[in-house]
PDB file of C-alpha atoms in Angstrom:
ATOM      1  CA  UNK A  87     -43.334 -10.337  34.325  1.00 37.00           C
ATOM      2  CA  UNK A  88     -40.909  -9.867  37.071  1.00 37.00           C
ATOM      3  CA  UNK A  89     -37.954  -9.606  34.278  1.00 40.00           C
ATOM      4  CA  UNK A  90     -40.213  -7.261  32.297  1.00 39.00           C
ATOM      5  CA  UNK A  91     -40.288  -5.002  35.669  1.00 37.00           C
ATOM      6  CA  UNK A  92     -36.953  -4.642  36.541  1.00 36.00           C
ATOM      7  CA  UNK A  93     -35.160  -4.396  33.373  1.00 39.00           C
ATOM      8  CA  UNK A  94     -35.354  -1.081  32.046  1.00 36.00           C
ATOM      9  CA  UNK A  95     -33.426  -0.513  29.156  1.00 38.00           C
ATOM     10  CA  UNK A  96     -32.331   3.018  27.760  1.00 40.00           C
ATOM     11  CA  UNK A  97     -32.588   3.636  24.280  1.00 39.00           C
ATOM     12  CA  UNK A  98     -32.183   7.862  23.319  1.00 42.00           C
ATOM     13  CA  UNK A  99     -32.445   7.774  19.214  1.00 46.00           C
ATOM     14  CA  UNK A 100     -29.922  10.982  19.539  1.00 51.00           C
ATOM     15  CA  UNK A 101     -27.122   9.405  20.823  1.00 49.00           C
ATOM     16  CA  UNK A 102     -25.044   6.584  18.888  1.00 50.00           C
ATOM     17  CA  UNK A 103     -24.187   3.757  20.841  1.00 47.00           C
ATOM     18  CA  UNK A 104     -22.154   1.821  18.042  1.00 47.00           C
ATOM     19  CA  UNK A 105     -22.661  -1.221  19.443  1.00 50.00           C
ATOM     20  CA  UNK A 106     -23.091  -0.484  23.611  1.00 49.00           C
ATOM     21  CA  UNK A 107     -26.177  -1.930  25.415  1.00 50.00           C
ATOM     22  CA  UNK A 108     -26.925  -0.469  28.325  1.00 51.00           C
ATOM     23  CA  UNK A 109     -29.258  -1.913  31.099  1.00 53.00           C
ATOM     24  CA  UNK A 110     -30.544  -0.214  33.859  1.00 54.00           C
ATOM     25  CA  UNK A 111     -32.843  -1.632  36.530  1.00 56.00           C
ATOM     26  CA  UNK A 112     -33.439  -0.018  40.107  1.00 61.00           C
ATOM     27  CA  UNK A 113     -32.265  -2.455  43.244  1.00 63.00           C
ATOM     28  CA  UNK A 114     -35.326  -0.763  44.721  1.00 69.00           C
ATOM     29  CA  UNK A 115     -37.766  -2.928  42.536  1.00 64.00           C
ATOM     30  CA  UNK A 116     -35.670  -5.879  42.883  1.00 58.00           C
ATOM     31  CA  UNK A 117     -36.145  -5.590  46.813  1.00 63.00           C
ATOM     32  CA  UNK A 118     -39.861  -4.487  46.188  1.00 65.00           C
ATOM     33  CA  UNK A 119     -40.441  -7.540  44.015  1.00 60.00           C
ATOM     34  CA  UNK A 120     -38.800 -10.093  46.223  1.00 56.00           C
ATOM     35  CA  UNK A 121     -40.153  -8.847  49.250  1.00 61.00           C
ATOM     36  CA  UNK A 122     -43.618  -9.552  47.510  1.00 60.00           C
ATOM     37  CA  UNK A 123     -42.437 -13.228  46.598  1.00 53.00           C
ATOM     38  CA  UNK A 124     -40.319 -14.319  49.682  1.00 54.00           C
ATOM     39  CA  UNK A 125     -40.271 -17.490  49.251  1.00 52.00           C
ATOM     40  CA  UNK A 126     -40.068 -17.311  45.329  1.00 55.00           C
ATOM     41  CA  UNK A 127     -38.261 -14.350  45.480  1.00 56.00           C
ATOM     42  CA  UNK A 128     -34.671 -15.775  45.960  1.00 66.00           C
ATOM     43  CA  UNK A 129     -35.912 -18.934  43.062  1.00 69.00           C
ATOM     44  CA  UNK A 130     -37.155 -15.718  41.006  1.00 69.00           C
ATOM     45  CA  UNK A 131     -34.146 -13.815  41.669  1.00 70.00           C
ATOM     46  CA  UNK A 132     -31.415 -16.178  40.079  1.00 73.00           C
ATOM     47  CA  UNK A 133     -33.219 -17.164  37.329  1.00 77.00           C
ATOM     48  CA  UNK A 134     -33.897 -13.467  36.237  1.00 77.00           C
ATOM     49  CA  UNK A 135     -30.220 -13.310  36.916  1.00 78.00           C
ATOM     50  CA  UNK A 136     -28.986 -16.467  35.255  1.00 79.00           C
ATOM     51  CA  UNK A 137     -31.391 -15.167  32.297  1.00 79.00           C
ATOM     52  CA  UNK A 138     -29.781 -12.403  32.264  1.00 78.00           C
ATOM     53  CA  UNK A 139     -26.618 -12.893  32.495  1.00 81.00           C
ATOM     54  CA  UNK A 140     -27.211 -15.936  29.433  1.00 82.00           C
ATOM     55  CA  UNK A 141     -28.965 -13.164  27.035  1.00 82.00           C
ATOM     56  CA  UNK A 142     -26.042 -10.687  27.660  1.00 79.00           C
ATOM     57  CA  UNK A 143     -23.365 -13.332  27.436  1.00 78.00           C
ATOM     58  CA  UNK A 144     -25.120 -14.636  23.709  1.00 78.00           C
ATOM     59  CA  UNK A 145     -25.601 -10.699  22.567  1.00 77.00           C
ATOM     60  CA  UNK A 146     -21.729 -10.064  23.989  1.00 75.00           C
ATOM     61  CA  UNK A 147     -20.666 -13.351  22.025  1.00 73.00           C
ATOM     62  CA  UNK A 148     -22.653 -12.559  18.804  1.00 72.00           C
ATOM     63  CA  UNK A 149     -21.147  -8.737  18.426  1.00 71.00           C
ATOM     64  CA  UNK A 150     -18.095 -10.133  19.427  1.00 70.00           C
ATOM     65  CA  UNK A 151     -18.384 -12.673  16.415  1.00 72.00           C
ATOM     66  CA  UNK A 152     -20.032  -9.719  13.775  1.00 72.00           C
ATOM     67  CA  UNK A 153     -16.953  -7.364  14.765  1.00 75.00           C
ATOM     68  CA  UNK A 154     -13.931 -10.093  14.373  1.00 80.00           C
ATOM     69  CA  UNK A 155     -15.330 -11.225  10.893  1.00 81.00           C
ATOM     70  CA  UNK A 156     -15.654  -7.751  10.067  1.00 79.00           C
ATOM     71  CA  UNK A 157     -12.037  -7.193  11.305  1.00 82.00           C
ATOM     72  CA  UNK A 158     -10.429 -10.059  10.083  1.00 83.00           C
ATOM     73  CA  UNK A 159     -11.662  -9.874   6.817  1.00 81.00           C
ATOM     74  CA  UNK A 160     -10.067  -6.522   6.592  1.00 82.00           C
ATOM     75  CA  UNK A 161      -6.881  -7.703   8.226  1.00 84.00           C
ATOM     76  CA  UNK A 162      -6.644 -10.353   5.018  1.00 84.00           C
ATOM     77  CA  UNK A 163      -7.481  -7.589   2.593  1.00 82.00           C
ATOM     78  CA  UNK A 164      -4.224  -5.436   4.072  1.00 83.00           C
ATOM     79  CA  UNK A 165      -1.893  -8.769   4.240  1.00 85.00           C
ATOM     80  CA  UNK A 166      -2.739  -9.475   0.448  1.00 83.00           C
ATOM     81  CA  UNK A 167      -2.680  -5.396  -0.055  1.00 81.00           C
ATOM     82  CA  UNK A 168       0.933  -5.694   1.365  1.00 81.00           C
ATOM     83  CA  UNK A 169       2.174  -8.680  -1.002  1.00 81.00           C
ATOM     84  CA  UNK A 170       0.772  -6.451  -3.447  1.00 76.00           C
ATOM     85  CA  UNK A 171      -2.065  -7.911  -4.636  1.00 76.00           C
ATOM     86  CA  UNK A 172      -4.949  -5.323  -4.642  1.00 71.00           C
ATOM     87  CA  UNK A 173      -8.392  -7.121  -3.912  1.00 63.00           C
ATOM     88  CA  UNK A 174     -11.599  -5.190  -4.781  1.00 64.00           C
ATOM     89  CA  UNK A 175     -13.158  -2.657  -2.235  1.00 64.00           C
ATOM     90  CA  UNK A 176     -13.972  -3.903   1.126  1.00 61.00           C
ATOM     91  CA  UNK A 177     -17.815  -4.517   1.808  1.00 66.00           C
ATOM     92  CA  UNK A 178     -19.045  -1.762   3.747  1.00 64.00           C
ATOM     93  CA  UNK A 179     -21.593  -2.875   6.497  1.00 70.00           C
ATOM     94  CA  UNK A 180     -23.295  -0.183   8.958  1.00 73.00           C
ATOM     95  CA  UNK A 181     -21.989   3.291   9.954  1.00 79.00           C
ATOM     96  CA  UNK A 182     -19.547   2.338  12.424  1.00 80.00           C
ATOM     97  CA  UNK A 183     -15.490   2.969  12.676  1.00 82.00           C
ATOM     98  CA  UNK A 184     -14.844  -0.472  11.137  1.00 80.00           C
ATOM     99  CA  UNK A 185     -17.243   0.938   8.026  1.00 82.00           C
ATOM    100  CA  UNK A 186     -15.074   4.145   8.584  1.00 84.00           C
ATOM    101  CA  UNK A 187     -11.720   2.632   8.663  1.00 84.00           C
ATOM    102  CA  UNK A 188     -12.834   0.307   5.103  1.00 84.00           C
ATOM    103  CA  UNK A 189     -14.159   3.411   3.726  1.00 84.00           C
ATOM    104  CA  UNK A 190     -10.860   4.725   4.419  1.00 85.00           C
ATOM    105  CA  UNK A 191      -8.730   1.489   3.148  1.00 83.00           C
ATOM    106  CA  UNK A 192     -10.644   1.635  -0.442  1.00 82.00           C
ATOM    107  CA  UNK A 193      -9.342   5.140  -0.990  1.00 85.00           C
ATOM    108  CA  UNK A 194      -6.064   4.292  -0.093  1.00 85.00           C
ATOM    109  CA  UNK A 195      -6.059   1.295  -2.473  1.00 83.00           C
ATOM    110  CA  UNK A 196      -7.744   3.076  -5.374  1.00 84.00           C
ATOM    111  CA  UNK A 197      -4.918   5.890  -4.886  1.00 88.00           C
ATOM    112  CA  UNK A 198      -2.306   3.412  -4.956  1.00 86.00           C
ATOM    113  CA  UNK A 199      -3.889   1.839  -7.748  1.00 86.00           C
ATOM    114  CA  UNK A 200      -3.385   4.457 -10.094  1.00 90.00           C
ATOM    115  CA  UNK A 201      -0.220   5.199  -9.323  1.00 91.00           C
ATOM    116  CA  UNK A 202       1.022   1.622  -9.307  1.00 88.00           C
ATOM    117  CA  UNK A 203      -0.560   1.709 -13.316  1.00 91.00           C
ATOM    118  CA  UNK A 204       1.590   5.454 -13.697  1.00 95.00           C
ATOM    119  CA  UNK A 205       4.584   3.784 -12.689  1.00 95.00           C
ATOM    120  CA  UNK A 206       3.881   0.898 -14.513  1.00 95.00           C
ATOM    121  CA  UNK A 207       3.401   2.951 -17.535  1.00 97.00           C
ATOM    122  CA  UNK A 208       6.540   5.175 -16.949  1.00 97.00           C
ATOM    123  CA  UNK A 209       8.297   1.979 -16.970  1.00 96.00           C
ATOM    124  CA  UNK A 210       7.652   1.000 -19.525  1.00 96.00           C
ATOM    125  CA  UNK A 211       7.873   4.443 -21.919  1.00 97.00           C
ATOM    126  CA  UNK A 212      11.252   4.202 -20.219  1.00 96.00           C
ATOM    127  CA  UNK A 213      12.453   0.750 -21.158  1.00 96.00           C
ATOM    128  CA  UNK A 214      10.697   1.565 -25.090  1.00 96.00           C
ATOM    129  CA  UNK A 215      13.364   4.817 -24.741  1.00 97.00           C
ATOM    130  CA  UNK A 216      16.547   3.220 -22.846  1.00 96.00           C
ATOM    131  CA  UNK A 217      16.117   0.441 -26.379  1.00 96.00           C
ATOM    132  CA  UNK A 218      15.674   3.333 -28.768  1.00 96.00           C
ATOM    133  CA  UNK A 219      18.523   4.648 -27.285  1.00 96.00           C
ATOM    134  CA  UNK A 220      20.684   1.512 -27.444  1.00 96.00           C
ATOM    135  CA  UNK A 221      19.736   0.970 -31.299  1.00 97.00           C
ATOM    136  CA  UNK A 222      20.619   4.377 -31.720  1.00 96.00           C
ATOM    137  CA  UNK A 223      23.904   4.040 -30.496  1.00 92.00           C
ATOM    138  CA  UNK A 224      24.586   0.228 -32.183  1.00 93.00           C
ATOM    139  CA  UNK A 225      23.495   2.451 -35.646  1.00 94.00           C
ATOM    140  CA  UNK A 226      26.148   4.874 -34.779  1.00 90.00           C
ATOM    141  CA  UNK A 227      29.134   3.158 -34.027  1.00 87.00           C
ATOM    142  CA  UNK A 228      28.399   1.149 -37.204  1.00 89.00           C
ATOM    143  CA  UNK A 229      28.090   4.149 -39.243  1.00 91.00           C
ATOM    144  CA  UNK A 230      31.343   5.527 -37.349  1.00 89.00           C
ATOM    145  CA  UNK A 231      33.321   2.182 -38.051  1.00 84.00           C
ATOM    146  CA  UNK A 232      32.323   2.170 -41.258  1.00 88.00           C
ATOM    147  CA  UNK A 233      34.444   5.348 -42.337  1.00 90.00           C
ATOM    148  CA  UNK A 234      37.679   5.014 -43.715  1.00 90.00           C
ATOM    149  CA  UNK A 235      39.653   7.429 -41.705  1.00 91.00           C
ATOM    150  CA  UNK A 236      39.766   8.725 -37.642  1.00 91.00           C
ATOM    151  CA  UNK A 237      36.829  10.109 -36.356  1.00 92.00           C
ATOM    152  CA  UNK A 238      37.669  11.858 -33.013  1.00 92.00           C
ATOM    153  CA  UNK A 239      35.745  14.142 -29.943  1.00 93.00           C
ATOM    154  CA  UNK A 240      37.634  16.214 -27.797  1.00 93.00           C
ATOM    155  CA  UNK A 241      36.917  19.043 -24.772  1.00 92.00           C
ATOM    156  CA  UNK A 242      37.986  22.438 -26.769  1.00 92.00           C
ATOM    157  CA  UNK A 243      39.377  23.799 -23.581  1.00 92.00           C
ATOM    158  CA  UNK A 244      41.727  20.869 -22.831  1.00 90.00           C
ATOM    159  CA  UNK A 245      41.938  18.827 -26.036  1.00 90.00           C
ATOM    160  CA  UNK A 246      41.615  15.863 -24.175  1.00 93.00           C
ATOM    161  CA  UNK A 247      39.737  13.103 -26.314  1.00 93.00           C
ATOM    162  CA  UNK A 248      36.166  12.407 -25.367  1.00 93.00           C
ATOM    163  CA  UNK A 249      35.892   9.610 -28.345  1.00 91.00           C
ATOM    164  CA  UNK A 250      38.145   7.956 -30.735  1.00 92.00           C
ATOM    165  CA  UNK A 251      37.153   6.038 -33.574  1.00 91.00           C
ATOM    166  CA  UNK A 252      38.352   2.210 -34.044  1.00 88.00           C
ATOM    167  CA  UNK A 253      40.613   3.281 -37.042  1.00 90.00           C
ATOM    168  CA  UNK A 254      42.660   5.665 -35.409  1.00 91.00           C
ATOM    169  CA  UNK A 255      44.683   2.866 -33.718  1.00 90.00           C
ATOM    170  CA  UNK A 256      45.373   0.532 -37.275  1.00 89.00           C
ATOM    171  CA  UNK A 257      46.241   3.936 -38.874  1.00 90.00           C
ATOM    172  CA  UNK A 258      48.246   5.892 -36.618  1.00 92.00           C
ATOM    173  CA  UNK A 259      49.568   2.887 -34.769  1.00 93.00           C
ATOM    174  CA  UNK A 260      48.282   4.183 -30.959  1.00 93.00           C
ATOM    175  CA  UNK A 261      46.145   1.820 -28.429  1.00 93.00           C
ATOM    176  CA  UNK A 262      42.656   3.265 -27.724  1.00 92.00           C
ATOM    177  CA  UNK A 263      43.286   3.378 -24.594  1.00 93.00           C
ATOM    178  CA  UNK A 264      46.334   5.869 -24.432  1.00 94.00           C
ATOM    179  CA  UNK A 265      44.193   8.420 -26.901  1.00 93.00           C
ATOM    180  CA  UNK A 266      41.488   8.190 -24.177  1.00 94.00           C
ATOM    181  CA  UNK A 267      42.973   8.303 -21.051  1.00 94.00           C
ATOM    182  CA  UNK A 268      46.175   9.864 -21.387  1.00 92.00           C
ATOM    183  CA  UNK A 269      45.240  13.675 -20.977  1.00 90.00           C
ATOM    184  CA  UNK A 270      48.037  15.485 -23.056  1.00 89.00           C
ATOM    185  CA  UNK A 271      47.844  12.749 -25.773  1.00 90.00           C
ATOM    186  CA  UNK A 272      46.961  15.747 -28.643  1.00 84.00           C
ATOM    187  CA  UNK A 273      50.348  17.692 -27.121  1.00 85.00           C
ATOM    188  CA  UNK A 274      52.505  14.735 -26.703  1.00 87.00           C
ATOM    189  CA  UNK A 275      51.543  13.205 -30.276  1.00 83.00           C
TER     190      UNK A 275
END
């Protein structure tokens, strides 16, 4: 009863606490109540305190508990996020800022996501092209190499060859490499 009396706790349904207890209880009843009890007073007085102090030191320790779980197991979700291994959304519990901030997290992961599979799938339209490409090329030079004569590129401006065929050296008795690199080779030849 003398607990009941002097703890008064608050509770406005407008406000959002997000966790906070507050307790309030006047000194004014404490002195009223152990006045009354004198001689229990003091005996009533610490173990309303001790109590108290116990029950707020077990409600401290269990929120204290709820909210590391909740963080760590979002801490684990962003070190395995960051090796890039993207676990399923986080489990939202309550209405609070860790809620909030995994709200938050599972958008950014099912952004990233999608544009982890877009790159993936640029990749790999990419790599299908960049082989095309090469056979392309392979198919070319064979059908070049196969002619029986030069085949030859050159800028129009300078007449500086872009591409010789492999012929042009066993008939006209010139290295590659001089058609290719020497600029005047057209003049000079």
């Amino acid at each position: 009863i003398l607990a009941l009396s002097l703890l008064n706790l608050i509770y406005d349904s407008t406000i959002k606490y997000n966790g906070v207890i507050i307790i309030d209880f006047s000194t004014r009843s404490v002195k009223q109540q152990v006045g009354r009890h004198s001689t229990t007073g003091s005996l009533m007085s610490l173990i309303f305190l001790a109590a108290f102090m116990g029950i707020g030191g077990a409600v401290f320790l269990l929120s204290n508990t709820i909210v590391s779980k909740r963080l760590q197991r979002l801490i684990d979700r962003v070190k395995r996020f960051k090796r890039g291994d993207y676990p399923g959304h986080a489990i939202l519990k309550g209405d609070d800022e860790i809620a909030s901030l995994e709200r938050d997290f599972n958008a950014m992961a099912a952004e990233l996501k999608i544009h982890d599979r877009e790159k993936d799938e640029v990749f790999n339209k990419l790599s299908t092209s960049y082989e095309v490409i090469r056979q392309s090329r392979r198919e070319y030079k064979g059908l070049v190499d196969s002619i029986d004569g030069v085949v030859w590129k050159a800028d129009a401006k300078t007449f500086q060859f872009t591409f010789v065929s492999e012929q042009a050296e066993r008939f006209l008795g010139f290295p590659l490499e001089q058609w290719l690199n020497e600029p005047a080779f057209w003049k000079d030849h």
